[in-house]
PDB file of C-alpha atoms and ligand atoms in Angstrom:
ATOM      1  CA  MET J  29      -1.358 -21.532 -12.791  1.00  0.00           C
ATOM      2  CA  SER J  30      -4.911 -22.929 -13.006  1.00  0.00           C
ATOM      3  CA  TYR J  31      -5.893 -24.754 -16.154  1.00  0.00           C
ATOM      4  CA  GLN J  32      -2.521 -23.982 -17.749  1.00  0.00           C
ATOM      5  CA  THR J  33      -1.950 -27.561 -18.889  1.00  0.00           C
ATOM      6  CA  GLU J  34      -5.459 -27.997 -20.258  1.00  0.00           C
ATOM      7  CA  TRP J  35      -5.520 -24.572 -21.935  1.00  0.00           C
ATOM      8  CA  ARG J  36      -2.194 -25.192 -23.636  1.00  0.00           C
ATOM      9  CA  ALA J  37      -3.409 -28.588 -24.790  1.00  0.00           C
ATOM     10  CA  ARG J  38      -6.607 -27.113 -26.228  1.00  0.00           C
ATOM     11  CA  PHE J  39      -5.346 -23.838 -27.686  1.00  0.00           C
ATOM     12  CA  GLY J  40      -1.561 -24.164 -27.788  1.00  0.00           C
ATOM     13  CA  GLU J  41      -1.144 -20.894 -25.881  1.00  0.00           C
ATOM     14  CA  GLU J  42      -1.129 -19.480 -22.352  1.00  0.00           C
ATOM     15  CA  THR J  43      -4.459 -19.075 -20.523  1.00  0.00           C
ATOM     16  CA  GLY J  44      -4.453 -15.424 -19.569  1.00  0.00           C
ATOM     17  CA  LEU J  45      -6.801 -16.517 -16.767  1.00  0.00           C
ATOM     18  CA  PRO J  46      -6.558 -14.907 -13.345  1.00  0.00           C
ATOM     19  CA  SER J  47      -5.384 -17.287 -10.634  1.00  0.00           C
ATOM     20  CA  ASP J  48      -8.657 -17.066  -8.682  1.00  0.00           C
ATOM     21  CA  VAL J  49     -10.895 -18.867 -11.187  1.00  0.00           C
ATOM     22  CA  PRO J  50     -12.687 -21.721  -9.459  1.00  0.00           C
ATOM     23  CA  GLU J  51     -11.175 -25.172  -9.584  1.00  0.00           C
ATOM     24  CA  VAL J  52     -13.699 -27.410 -11.383  1.00  0.00           C
ATOM     25  CA  PRO J  53     -12.447 -30.870 -12.335  1.00  0.00           C
ATOM     26  CA  TRP J  54     -15.268 -31.331 -14.847  1.00  0.00           C
ATOM     27  CA  VAL J  55     -14.227 -28.179 -16.728  1.00  0.00           C
ATOM     28  CA  ARG J  56     -10.680 -29.543 -16.870  1.00  0.00           C
ATOM     29  CA  GLN J  57     -12.143 -32.707 -18.365  1.00  0.00           C
ATOM     30  CA  VAL J  58     -14.127 -30.735 -20.984  1.00  0.00           C
ATOM     31  CA  LEU J  59     -11.022 -28.769 -21.966  1.00  0.00           C
ATOM     32  CA  MET J  60      -9.220 -32.077 -22.509  1.00  0.00           C
ATOM     33  CA  ARG J  61     -12.061 -33.836 -24.338  1.00  0.00           C
ATOM     34  CA  ARG J  62     -11.566 -35.542 -27.667  1.00  0.00           C
ATOM     35  CA  THR J  63     -13.376 -37.702 -30.181  1.00  0.00           C
ATOM     36  CA  HIS J  64     -12.663 -41.443 -30.101  1.00  0.00           C
ATOM     37  CA  ARG J  65     -12.987 -43.691 -33.144  1.00  0.00           C
ATOM     38  CA  ARG J  66     -11.467 -46.929 -31.806  1.00  0.00           C
ATOM     39  CA  TYR J  67     -13.148 -48.884 -29.030  1.00  0.00           C
ATOM     40  CA  ALA J  68     -12.328 -51.726 -26.645  1.00  0.00           C
ATOM     41  CA  GLU J  69     -14.339 -54.967 -26.811  1.00  0.00           C
ATOM     42  CA  ARG J  70     -15.896 -54.082 -23.436  1.00  0.00           C
ATOM     43  CA  PRO J  71     -19.672 -53.683 -23.789  1.00  0.00           C
ATOM     44  CA  VAL J  72     -21.561 -50.612 -22.601  1.00  0.00           C
ATOM     45  CA  PRO J  73     -24.087 -51.724 -19.936  1.00  0.00           C
ATOM     46  CA  ASP J  74     -27.721 -51.128 -20.986  1.00  0.00           C
ATOM     47  CA  GLY J  75     -28.545 -49.323 -17.754  1.00  0.00           C
ATOM     48  CA  LEU J  76     -25.654 -46.906 -18.235  1.00  0.00           C
ATOM     49  CA  LEU J  77     -26.723 -46.221 -21.814  1.00  0.00           C
ATOM     50  CA  ARG J  78     -30.248 -45.472 -20.666  1.00  0.00           C
ATOM     51  CA  LEU J  79     -28.921 -43.118 -17.998  1.00  0.00           C
ATOM     52  CA  LEU J  80     -26.851 -41.252 -20.591  1.00  0.00           C
ATOM     53  CA  LEU J  81     -29.867 -40.977 -22.891  1.00  0.00           C
ATOM     54  CA  ALA J  82     -31.869 -39.534 -19.999  1.00  0.00           C
ATOM     55  CA  ALA J  83     -29.101 -36.946 -19.577  1.00  0.00           C
ATOM     56  CA  ALA J  84     -29.196 -36.235 -23.323  1.00  0.00           C
ATOM     57  CA  PHE J  85     -32.937 -35.583 -23.287  1.00  0.00           C
ATOM     58  CA  SER J  86     -32.428 -33.254 -20.320  1.00  0.00           C
ATOM     59  CA  ALA J  87     -30.793 -30.757 -22.705  1.00  0.00           C
ATOM     60  CA  SER J  88     -32.517 -27.416 -23.245  1.00  0.00           C
ATOM     61  CA  SER J  89     -35.246 -27.468 -25.868  1.00  0.00           C
ATOM     62  CA  LYS J  90     -36.548 -24.577 -27.967  1.00  0.00           C
ATOM     63  CA  SER J  91     -40.028 -23.588 -26.692  1.00  0.00           C
ATOM     64  CA  ASP J  92     -40.137 -26.907 -24.803  1.00  0.00           C
ATOM     65  CA  PHE J  93     -41.203 -28.439 -28.158  1.00  0.00           C
ATOM     66  CA  GLN J  94     -38.835 -31.393 -27.488  1.00  0.00           C
ATOM     67  CA  GLN J  95     -38.021 -32.049 -31.117  1.00  0.00           C
ATOM     68  CA  ALA J  96     -35.167 -34.558 -30.803  1.00  0.00           C
ATOM     69  CA  SER J  97     -35.490 -38.320 -31.319  1.00  0.00           C
ATOM     70  CA  VAL J  98     -32.771 -40.951 -31.007  1.00  0.00           C
ATOM     71  CA  ILE J  99     -32.769 -44.287 -32.844  1.00  0.00           C
ATOM     72  CA  GLN J 100     -30.759 -46.923 -30.971  1.00  0.00           C
ATOM     73  CA  VAL J 101     -29.588 -49.309 -33.686  1.00  0.00           C
ATOM     74  CA  GLU J 102     -29.448 -52.749 -32.061  1.00  0.00           C
ATOM     75  CA  ASP J 103     -30.236 -55.035 -35.004  1.00  0.00           C
ATOM     76  CA  PRO J 104     -26.856 -56.129 -36.468  1.00  0.00           C
ATOM     77  CA  SER J 105     -28.243 -56.304 -40.004  1.00  0.00           C
ATOM     78  CA  LEU J 106     -29.513 -52.705 -39.857  1.00  0.00           C
ATOM     79  CA  ARG J 107     -26.171 -51.665 -38.390  1.00  0.00           C
ATOM     80  CA  GLN J 108     -24.247 -53.309 -41.203  1.00  0.00           C
ATOM     81  CA  ARG J 109     -26.461 -51.651 -43.798  1.00  0.00           C
ATOM     82  CA  LEU J 110     -25.708 -48.269 -42.243  1.00  0.00           C
ATOM     83  CA  ALA J 111     -21.987 -49.036 -42.000  1.00  0.00           C
ATOM     84  CA  GLY J 112     -21.988 -50.184 -45.622  1.00  0.00           C
ATOM     85  CA  LEU J 113     -23.030 -46.695 -46.720  1.00  0.00           C
ATOM     86  CA  VAL J 114     -19.716 -45.266 -45.481  1.00  0.00           C
ATOM     87  CA  PRO J 115     -17.033 -47.941 -45.897  1.00  0.00           C
ATOM     88  CA  ASP J 116     -14.184 -45.497 -45.232  1.00  0.00           C
ATOM     89  CA  MET J 117     -15.431 -44.968 -41.647  1.00  0.00           C
ATOM     90  CA  PRO J 118     -15.330 -48.528 -40.268  1.00  0.00           C
ATOM     91  CA  TRP J 119     -16.012 -47.300 -36.701  1.00  0.00           C
ATOM     92  CA  ILE J 120     -19.700 -46.962 -37.696  1.00  0.00           C
ATOM     93  CA  GLY J 121     -19.869 -50.760 -37.851  1.00  0.00           C
ATOM     94  CA  THR J 122     -17.417 -51.613 -35.081  1.00  0.00           C
ATOM     95  CA  ALA J 123     -18.428 -49.312 -32.199  1.00  0.00           C
ATOM     96  CA  PRO J 124     -20.161 -51.239 -29.378  1.00  0.00           C
ATOM     97  CA  VAL J 125     -23.158 -48.865 -29.589  1.00  0.00           C
ATOM     98  CA  PHE J 126     -24.526 -46.858 -32.504  1.00  0.00           C
ATOM     99  CA  LEU J 127     -27.207 -44.200 -32.068  1.00  0.00           C
ATOM    100  CA  VAL J 128     -28.758 -41.842 -34.577  1.00  0.00           C
ATOM    101  CA  PHE J 129     -29.720 -38.409 -33.280  1.00  0.00           C
ATOM    102  CA  CYS J 130     -32.603 -37.068 -35.346  1.00  0.00           C
ATOM    103  CA  GLY J 131     -34.316 -33.744 -35.670  1.00  0.00           C
ATOM    104  CA  ASP J 132     -38.003 -34.542 -35.260  1.00  0.00           C
ATOM    105  CA  ALA J 133     -40.359 -31.924 -36.656  1.00  0.00           C
ATOM    106  CA  HIS J 134     -42.946 -34.669 -37.235  1.00  0.00           C
ATOM    107  CA  ARG J 135     -43.947 -35.286 -33.612  1.00  0.00           C
ATOM    108  CA  LEU J 136     -45.239 -31.739 -33.096  1.00  0.00           C
ATOM    109  CA  GLU J 137     -47.553 -32.184 -36.086  1.00  0.00           C
ATOM    110  CA  ARG J 138     -48.777 -35.498 -34.618  1.00  0.00           C
ATOM    111  CA  ILE J 139     -49.354 -33.807 -31.287  1.00  0.00           C
ATOM    112  CA  GLY J 140     -51.400 -31.169 -33.101  1.00  0.00           C
ATOM    113  CA  GLU J 141     -53.461 -33.977 -34.673  1.00  0.00           C
ATOM    114  CA  LEU J 142     -54.012 -35.591 -31.280  1.00  0.00           C
ATOM    115  CA  ARG J 143     -55.403 -32.284 -30.021  1.00  0.00           C
ATOM    116  CA  GLY J 144     -57.408 -31.625 -33.199  1.00  0.00           C
ATOM    117  CA  HIS J 145     -55.206 -28.802 -34.505  1.00  0.00           C
ATOM    118  CA  SER J 146     -53.533 -28.652 -37.887  1.00  0.00           C
ATOM    119  CA  VAL J 147     -49.849 -27.852 -37.332  1.00  0.00           C
ATOM    120  CA  ASP J 148     -47.505 -27.165 -40.264  1.00  0.00           C
ATOM    121  CA  ASN J 149     -43.976 -27.619 -38.936  1.00  0.00           C
ATOM    122  CA  GLY J 150     -42.257 -27.929 -42.320  1.00  0.00           C
ATOM    123  CA  LYS J 151     -40.906 -24.412 -42.521  1.00  0.00           C
ATOM    124  CA  LEU J 152     -37.305 -23.337 -41.971  1.00  0.00           C
ATOM    125  CA  GLU J 153     -38.199 -22.537 -38.354  1.00  0.00           C
ATOM    126  CA  GLY J 154     -39.399 -26.106 -37.722  1.00  0.00           C
ATOM    127  CA  PHE J 155     -36.321 -27.598 -39.379  1.00  0.00           C
ATOM    128  CA  PHE J 156     -33.959 -25.308 -37.514  1.00  0.00           C
ATOM    129  CA  ASN J 157     -35.555 -25.803 -34.102  1.00  0.00           C
ATOM    130  CA  ALA J 158     -35.541 -29.584 -34.500  1.00  0.00           C
ATOM    131  CA  THR J 159     -31.895 -29.496 -35.647  1.00  0.00           C
ATOM    132  CA  VAL J 160     -30.808 -27.408 -32.671  1.00  0.00           C
ATOM    133  CA  ASP J 161     -32.694 -29.663 -30.231  1.00  0.00           C
ATOM    134  CA  ALA J 162     -31.047 -32.762 -31.710  1.00  0.00           C
ATOM    135  CA  ALA J 163     -27.592 -31.128 -31.631  1.00  0.00           C
ATOM    136  CA  LEU J 164     -28.018 -30.098 -27.997  1.00  0.00           C
ATOM    137  CA  ALA J 165     -29.131 -33.617 -27.057  1.00  0.00           C
ATOM    138  CA  LEU J 166     -26.157 -35.032 -28.975  1.00  0.00           C
ATOM    139  CA  GLN J 167     -23.574 -32.871 -27.238  1.00  0.00           C
ATOM    140  CA  THR J 168     -25.184 -33.389 -23.826  1.00  0.00           C
ATOM    141  CA  PHE J 169     -24.972 -37.134 -24.429  1.00  0.00           C
ATOM    142  CA  ILE J 170     -21.312 -36.846 -25.461  1.00  0.00           C
ATOM    143  CA  LEU J 171     -20.295 -34.854 -22.394  1.00  0.00           C
ATOM    144  CA  ALA J 172     -22.189 -37.217 -20.066  1.00  0.00           C
ATOM    145  CA  ALA J 173     -20.618 -40.243 -21.774  1.00  0.00           C
ATOM    146  CA  GLU J 174     -17.113 -38.790 -21.584  1.00  0.00           C
ATOM    147  CA  THR J 175     -17.660 -38.060 -17.904  1.00  0.00           C
ATOM    148  CA  VAL J 176     -18.136 -41.792 -17.226  1.00  0.00           C
ATOM    149  CA  GLY J 177     -15.049 -42.725 -19.271  1.00  0.00           C
ATOM    150  CA  LEU J 178     -16.734 -43.570 -22.576  1.00  0.00           C
ATOM    151  CA  GLY J 179     -15.610 -42.281 -25.961  1.00  0.00           C
ATOM    152  CA  CYS J 180     -17.808 -40.968 -28.777  1.00  0.00           C
ATOM    153  CA  CYS J 181     -17.667 -40.056 -32.432  1.00  0.00           C
ATOM    154  CA  PRO J 182     -20.526 -38.149 -34.062  1.00  0.00           C
ATOM    155  CA  ILE J 183     -21.213 -39.218 -37.658  1.00  0.00           C
ATOM    156  CA  SER J 184     -22.804 -36.550 -39.808  1.00  0.00           C
ATOM    157  CA  VAL J 185     -21.592 -38.173 -43.000  1.00  0.00           C
ATOM    158  CA  ILE J 186     -24.718 -40.363 -42.878  1.00  0.00           C
ATOM    159  CA  ARG J 187     -26.618 -37.266 -44.014  1.00  0.00           C
ATOM    160  CA  ASN J 188     -24.971 -37.724 -47.401  1.00  0.00           C
ATOM    161  CA  HIS J 189     -27.067 -40.907 -47.641  1.00  0.00           C
ATOM    162  CA  ALA J 190     -30.236 -39.532 -46.066  1.00  0.00           C
ATOM    163  CA  ASP J 191     -32.610 -41.460 -48.335  1.00  0.00           C
ATOM    164  CA  ALA J 192     -30.968 -44.791 -47.516  1.00  0.00           C
ATOM    165  CA  VAL J 193     -30.712 -43.975 -43.790  1.00  0.00           C
ATOM    166  CA  ALA J 194     -34.376 -42.962 -43.666  1.00  0.00           C
ATOM    167  CA  ALA J 195     -35.371 -46.209 -45.399  1.00  0.00           C
ATOM    168  CA  ILE J 196     -33.233 -48.373 -43.083  1.00  0.00           C
ATOM    169  CA  LEU J 197     -34.535 -46.648 -39.927  1.00  0.00           C
ATOM    170  CA  ARG J 198     -38.055 -46.111 -41.292  1.00  0.00           C
ATOM    171  CA  LEU J 199     -38.016 -42.419 -40.537  1.00  0.00           C
ATOM    172  CA  PRO J 200     -41.333 -40.670 -41.203  1.00  0.00           C
ATOM    173  CA  GLU J 201     -41.595 -37.368 -43.108  1.00  0.00           C
ATOM    174  CA  LYS J 202     -39.955 -34.476 -41.267  1.00  0.00           C
ATOM    175  CA  VAL J 203     -37.707 -36.736 -39.174  1.00  0.00           C
ATOM    176  CA  PHE J 204     -34.128 -36.475 -40.392  1.00  0.00           C
ATOM    177  CA  PRO J 205     -30.713 -37.610 -39.168  1.00  0.00           C
ATOM    178  CA  VAL J 206     -28.564 -34.852 -37.666  1.00  0.00           C
ATOM    179  CA  ALA J 207     -25.741 -37.239 -36.789  1.00  0.00           C
ATOM    180  CA  GLY J 208     -25.073 -40.821 -35.877  1.00  0.00           C
ATOM    181  CA  LEU J 209     -23.028 -41.455 -32.744  1.00  0.00           C
ATOM    182  CA  CYS J 210     -20.482 -44.211 -32.167  1.00  0.00           C
ATOM    183  CA  LEU J 211     -20.033 -45.065 -28.493  1.00  0.00           C
ATOM    184  CA  GLY J 212     -17.728 -47.347 -26.554  1.00  0.00           C
ATOM    185  CA  TYR J 213     -14.868 -47.529 -24.097  1.00  0.00           C
ATOM    186  CA  PRO J 214     -11.830 -46.012 -25.856  1.00  0.00           C
ATOM    187  CA  ALA J 215      -9.179 -48.450 -27.093  1.00  0.00           C
ATOM    188  CA  ALA J 216      -6.516 -45.729 -27.113  1.00  0.00           C
ATOM    189  CA  GLY J 217      -5.812 -42.351 -25.575  1.00  0.00           C
ATOM    190  CA  GLY J 218      -6.648 -40.355 -28.693  1.00  0.00           C
ATOM    191  CA  HIS J 219      -5.417 -36.830 -29.170  1.00  0.00           C
ATOM    192  CA  ILE J 220      -6.678 -33.331 -28.506  1.00  0.00           C
ATOM    193  CA  SER J 221      -7.669 -31.306 -31.531  1.00  0.00           C
ATOM    194  CA  MET J 222      -6.367 -27.775 -31.017  1.00  0.00           C
ATOM    195  CA  ARG J 223      -8.999 -25.039 -31.334  1.00  0.00           C
ATOM    196  CA  LEU J 224      -8.905 -21.503 -32.694  1.00  0.00           C
ATOM    197  CA  PRO J 225      -8.080 -19.007 -29.926  1.00  0.00           C
ATOM    198  CA  LEU J 226     -10.792 -17.010 -28.177  1.00  0.00           C
ATOM    199  CA  ALA J 227      -9.267 -13.975 -29.951  1.00  0.00           C
ATOM    200  CA  VAL J 228     -10.968 -15.364 -33.072  1.00  0.00           C
ATOM    201  CA  THR J 229     -14.123 -16.959 -31.711  1.00  0.00           C
ATOM    202  CA  LEU J 230     -15.058 -14.519 -28.930  1.00  0.00           C
ATOM    203  CA  HIS J 231     -16.149 -10.993 -29.886  1.00  0.00           C
ATOM    204  CA  THR J 232     -16.715  -8.313 -27.281  1.00  0.00           C
ATOM    205  CA  ASN J 233     -19.785  -6.158 -27.877  1.00  0.00           C
ATOM    206  CA  CYS J 234     -19.451  -6.093 -31.660  1.00  0.00           C
ATOM    207  CA  TYR J 235     -18.300  -8.585 -34.257  1.00  0.00           C
ATOM    208  CA  ASP J 236     -14.642  -7.888 -35.000  1.00  0.00           C
ATOM    209  CA  GLU J 237     -12.471  -9.770 -37.458  1.00  0.00           C
ATOM    210  CA  ALA J 238      -9.806  -7.101 -37.903  1.00  0.00           C
ATOM    211  CA  ARG J 239      -6.984  -9.437 -36.857  1.00  0.00           C
ATOM    212  CA  LEU J 240      -8.370 -12.671 -38.271  1.00  0.00           C
ATOM    213  CA  GLY J 241      -5.597 -13.216 -40.806  1.00  0.00           C
ATOM    214  CA  GLU J 242      -2.703 -12.968 -38.382  1.00  0.00           C
ATOM    215  CA  ALA J 243      -4.547 -14.947 -35.685  1.00  0.00           C
ATOM    216  CA  VAL J 244      -5.257 -17.779 -38.136  1.00  0.00           C
ATOM    217  CA  ASP J 245      -1.643 -17.765 -39.374  1.00  0.00           C
ATOM    218  CA  ALA J 246      -0.401 -18.054 -35.792  1.00  0.00           C
ATOM    219  CA  TYR J 247      -2.930 -20.809 -35.065  1.00  0.00           C
ATOM    220  CA  ASP J 248      -1.828 -22.722 -38.169  1.00  0.00           C
ATOM    221  CA  ARG J 249       1.776 -22.543 -36.935  1.00  0.00           C
ATOM    222  CA  ARG J 250       0.874 -23.692 -33.404  1.00  0.00           C
ATOM    223  CA  ARG J 251      -1.098 -26.630 -34.763  1.00  0.00           C
ATOM    224  CA  ASP J 252       1.642 -27.521 -37.183  1.00  0.00           C
ATOM    225  CA  ALA J 253       4.233 -27.476 -34.405  1.00  0.00           C
ATOM    226  CA  ARG J 254       2.209 -30.147 -32.611  1.00  0.00           C
ATOM    227  CA  TYR J 255       1.202 -32.158 -35.646  1.00  0.00           C
ATOM    228  CA  SER J 256       2.188 -31.491 -39.252  1.00  0.00           C
ATOM    229  CA  ILE J 257      -0.200 -32.685 -41.930  1.00  0.00           C
ATOM    230  CA  PRO J 258       1.955 -34.995 -44.086  1.00  0.00           C
ATOM    231  CA  ARG J 259       2.538 -33.882 -47.676  1.00  0.00           C
ATOM    232  CA  GLU J 260       0.658 -36.929 -49.002  1.00  0.00           C
ATOM    233  CA  GLN J 261      -2.455 -35.846 -47.054  1.00  0.00           C
ATOM    234  CA  GLN J 262      -2.719 -32.456 -48.758  1.00  0.00           C
ATOM    235  CA  ARG J 263      -6.193 -32.388 -50.295  1.00  0.00           C
ATOM    236  CA  SER J 264      -6.827 -32.414 -54.033  1.00  0.00           C
ATOM    237  CA  PRO J 265      -3.252 -31.681 -55.152  1.00  0.00           C
ATOM    238  CA  GLU J 266      -4.383 -32.250 -58.751  1.00  0.00           C
ATOM    239  CA  VAL J 267      -6.496 -29.082 -58.388  1.00  0.00           C
ATOM    240  CA  PHE J 268      -4.497 -26.953 -55.931  1.00  0.00           C
ATOM    241  CA  GLY J 269      -0.992 -28.367 -56.197  1.00  0.00           C
ATOM    242  CA  HIS J 270       1.202 -28.996 -53.138  1.00  0.00           C
ATOM    243  CA  THR J 271       2.126 -26.162 -50.787  1.00  0.00           C
ATOM    244  CA  GLU J 272       5.330 -25.947 -48.783  1.00  0.00           C
ATOM    245  CA  PHE J 273       3.467 -25.043 -45.586  1.00  0.00           C
ATOM    246  CA  TYR J 274       0.100 -26.792 -45.382  1.00  0.00           C
ATOM    247  CA  GLY J 275      -1.802 -25.705 -42.281  1.00  0.00           C
ATOM    248  CA  TRP J 276      -5.307 -26.134 -40.898  1.00  0.00           C
ATOM    249  CA  SER J 277      -6.696 -23.123 -42.764  1.00  0.00           C
ATOM    250  CA  GLU J 278      -5.439 -24.342 -46.161  1.00  0.00           C
ATOM    251  CA  ASP J 279      -6.828 -27.792 -45.407  1.00  0.00           C
ATOM    252  CA  LYS J 280     -10.250 -26.511 -44.294  1.00  0.00           C
ATOM    253  CA  ALA J 281     -10.524 -24.041 -47.183  1.00  0.00           C
ATOM    254  CA  ARG J 282      -9.829 -26.872 -49.642  1.00  0.00           C
ATOM    255  CA  GLN J 283     -12.291 -29.141 -47.834  1.00  0.00           C
ATOM    256  CA  ALA J 284     -15.032 -26.500 -47.804  1.00  0.00           C
ATOM    257  CA  ILE J 285     -14.771 -25.979 -51.567  1.00  0.00           C
ATOM    258  CA  GLU J 286     -15.883 -29.575 -52.103  1.00  0.00           C
ATOM    259  CA  PRO J 287     -19.680 -29.525 -52.320  1.00  0.00           C
ATOM    260  CA  GLU J 288     -21.279 -31.549 -49.519  1.00  0.00           C
ATOM    261  CA  GLY J 289     -24.861 -31.951 -48.401  1.00  0.00           C
ATOM    262  CA  LEU J 290     -26.587 -31.378 -51.744  1.00  0.00           C
ATOM    263  CA  ARG J 291     -28.388 -34.704 -51.443  1.00  0.00           C
ATOM    264  CA  PHE J 292     -29.441 -33.872 -47.898  1.00  0.00           C
ATOM    265  CA  SER J 293     -31.003 -30.634 -49.078  1.00  0.00           C
ATOM    266  CA  ALA J 294     -32.884 -32.533 -51.806  1.00  0.00           C
ATOM    267  CA  TYR J 295     -33.942 -35.144 -49.234  1.00  0.00           C
ATOM    268  CA  LEU J 296     -35.390 -32.500 -46.889  1.00  0.00           C
ATOM    269  CA  ARG J 297     -37.331 -30.803 -49.668  1.00  0.00           C
ATOM    270  CA  ALA J 298     -38.745 -34.145 -50.801  1.00  0.00           C
ATOM    271  CA  HIS J 299     -39.760 -35.067 -47.243  1.00  0.00           C
ATOM    272  CA  GLY J 300     -41.927 -32.243 -46.064  1.00  0.00           C
ATOM    273  CA  PHE J 301     -39.653 -29.244 -45.568  1.00  0.00           C
ATOM    274  CA  GLY J 302     -40.559 -26.309 -47.780  1.00  0.00           C
ATOM    275  CA  MET J 303     -37.997 -24.178 -45.905  1.00  0.00           C
ATOM    276  CA  GLU J 304     -39.844 -20.915 -46.463  1.00  0.00           C
TER     277      GLU J 304
HETATM  278  C1  FMN D1452     -21.927 -32.690 -35.994  1.00  0.00           C
HETATM  279  C2  FMN D1452     -20.634 -33.465 -36.096  1.00  0.00           C
HETATM  280  C3  FMN D1452     -20.479 -34.387 -37.100  1.00  0.00           C
HETATM  281  C4  FMN D1452     -19.322 -35.159 -37.206  1.00  0.00           C
HETATM  282  N1  FMN D1452     -19.247 -36.113 -38.181  1.00  0.00           N
HETATM  283  C5  FMN D1452     -18.173 -36.933 -38.222  1.00  0.00           C
HETATM  284  C6  FMN D1452     -18.141 -38.003 -39.161  1.00  0.00           C
HETATM  285  O1  FMN D1452     -19.031 -38.164 -40.006  1.00  0.00           O
HETATM  286  N2  FMN D1452     -17.088 -38.857 -39.107  1.00  0.00           N
HETATM  287  C7  FMN D1452     -16.074 -38.709 -38.192  1.00  0.00           C
HETATM  288  O2  FMN D1452     -15.156 -39.539 -38.174  1.00  0.00           O
HETATM  289  N3  FMN D1452     -16.075 -37.682 -37.299  1.00  0.00           N
HETATM  290  C8  FMN D1452     -17.102 -36.805 -37.287  1.00  0.00           C
HETATM  291  N4  FMN D1452     -17.148 -35.796 -36.356  1.00  0.00           N
HETATM  292  C9  FMN D1452     -16.038 -35.608 -35.401  1.00  0.00           C
HETATM  293  C10 FMN D1452     -15.211 -34.375 -35.777  1.00  0.00           C
HETATM  294  O3  FMN D1452     -14.353 -34.704 -36.844  1.00  0.00           O
HETATM  295  C11 FMN D1452     -14.409 -33.923 -34.544  1.00  0.00           C
HETATM  296  O4  FMN D1452     -15.306 -33.499 -33.549  1.00  0.00           O
HETATM  297  C12 FMN D1452     -13.460 -32.772 -34.906  1.00  0.00           C
HETATM  298  O5  FMN D1452     -12.432 -33.234 -35.753  1.00  0.00           O
HETATM  299  C13 FMN D1452     -12.821 -32.166 -33.665  1.00  0.00           C
HETATM  300  O6  FMN D1452     -12.189 -33.166 -32.908  1.00  0.00           O
HETATM  301  P1  FMN D1452     -12.485 -33.359 -31.351  1.00  0.00           P
HETATM  302  O7  FMN D1452     -13.953 -33.647 -31.184  1.00  0.00           O
HETATM  303  O8  FMN D1452     -11.630 -34.519 -30.947  1.00  0.00           O
HETATM  304  O9  FMN D1452     -12.104 -32.073 -30.673  1.00  0.00           O
HETATM  305  C14 FMN D1452     -18.274 -34.971 -36.270  1.00  0.00           C
HETATM  306  C15 FMN D1452     -18.432 -34.017 -35.252  1.00  0.00           C
HETATM  307  C16 FMN D1452     -19.584 -33.277 -35.173  1.00  0.00           C
HETATM  308  C17 FMN D1452     -19.738 -32.274 -34.054  1.00  0.00           C
END
């Protein structure tokens, strides 16, 4: 049946699709997509990179405000300073290409100045619109890159060092990193990260989480059958102890308890975003 292999790989269950859905090779590719963190020595040609960036900036943009900017980090010393901020993710320093996708609420204010109008784009709306634009450009870039056989890894952990990143990249007020992006030809096949079923993520007409618990339990079991998180990788056992069955939901709940992003919030408030 159509897409059976890809659907099973992505969700660990049968498709439930009718047999007359159109055959689209690119959709098969998207269903099979995965993040890559190890790259071959092979360089990414400049022209190809520019083409992919053009695709990225073709993404939809809220109100046509065009509030995404990308910093292409070419200078090896700047790259090493960025990589040094996150030593446990060596792919930031080793990927053939490193880009930083930024939300850019600054440019609209500059455009206002050029036209003689005073624009205040430092509210929550400005931050949110710029973030969404940058995220859409990022994902459009990733899908275009994967289509030509490249591999990518977004890097949002740089937001935990927003002050240092802004200093290294000389970001003006109201320009902030949404995520870095490692890019290169994959050195290995990688693996597909199984997703929650549509029964959880798709709601028909009204939001409905009546069967969330059982759906998540079943998802945990499907994921575990493909790849079991080793006992030594259970998070914070000194706080939560070890559990006999340690699935995705236990792992993500433990991860989400850890505070993250507090410095990013402080950075935004100190750099022009009142967030009202
Ligand atoms: C916005 C965003 C930020 C991410 N940040 C990081 C990161 O800092 N480091 C990393 O190794 N992977 C990062 N990732 C990759 C995710 O871990 C990965 O997408 C997720 O585990 C699902 O795997 P898949 O993309 O292979 O399906 C990020 C992904 C997204 C979308």
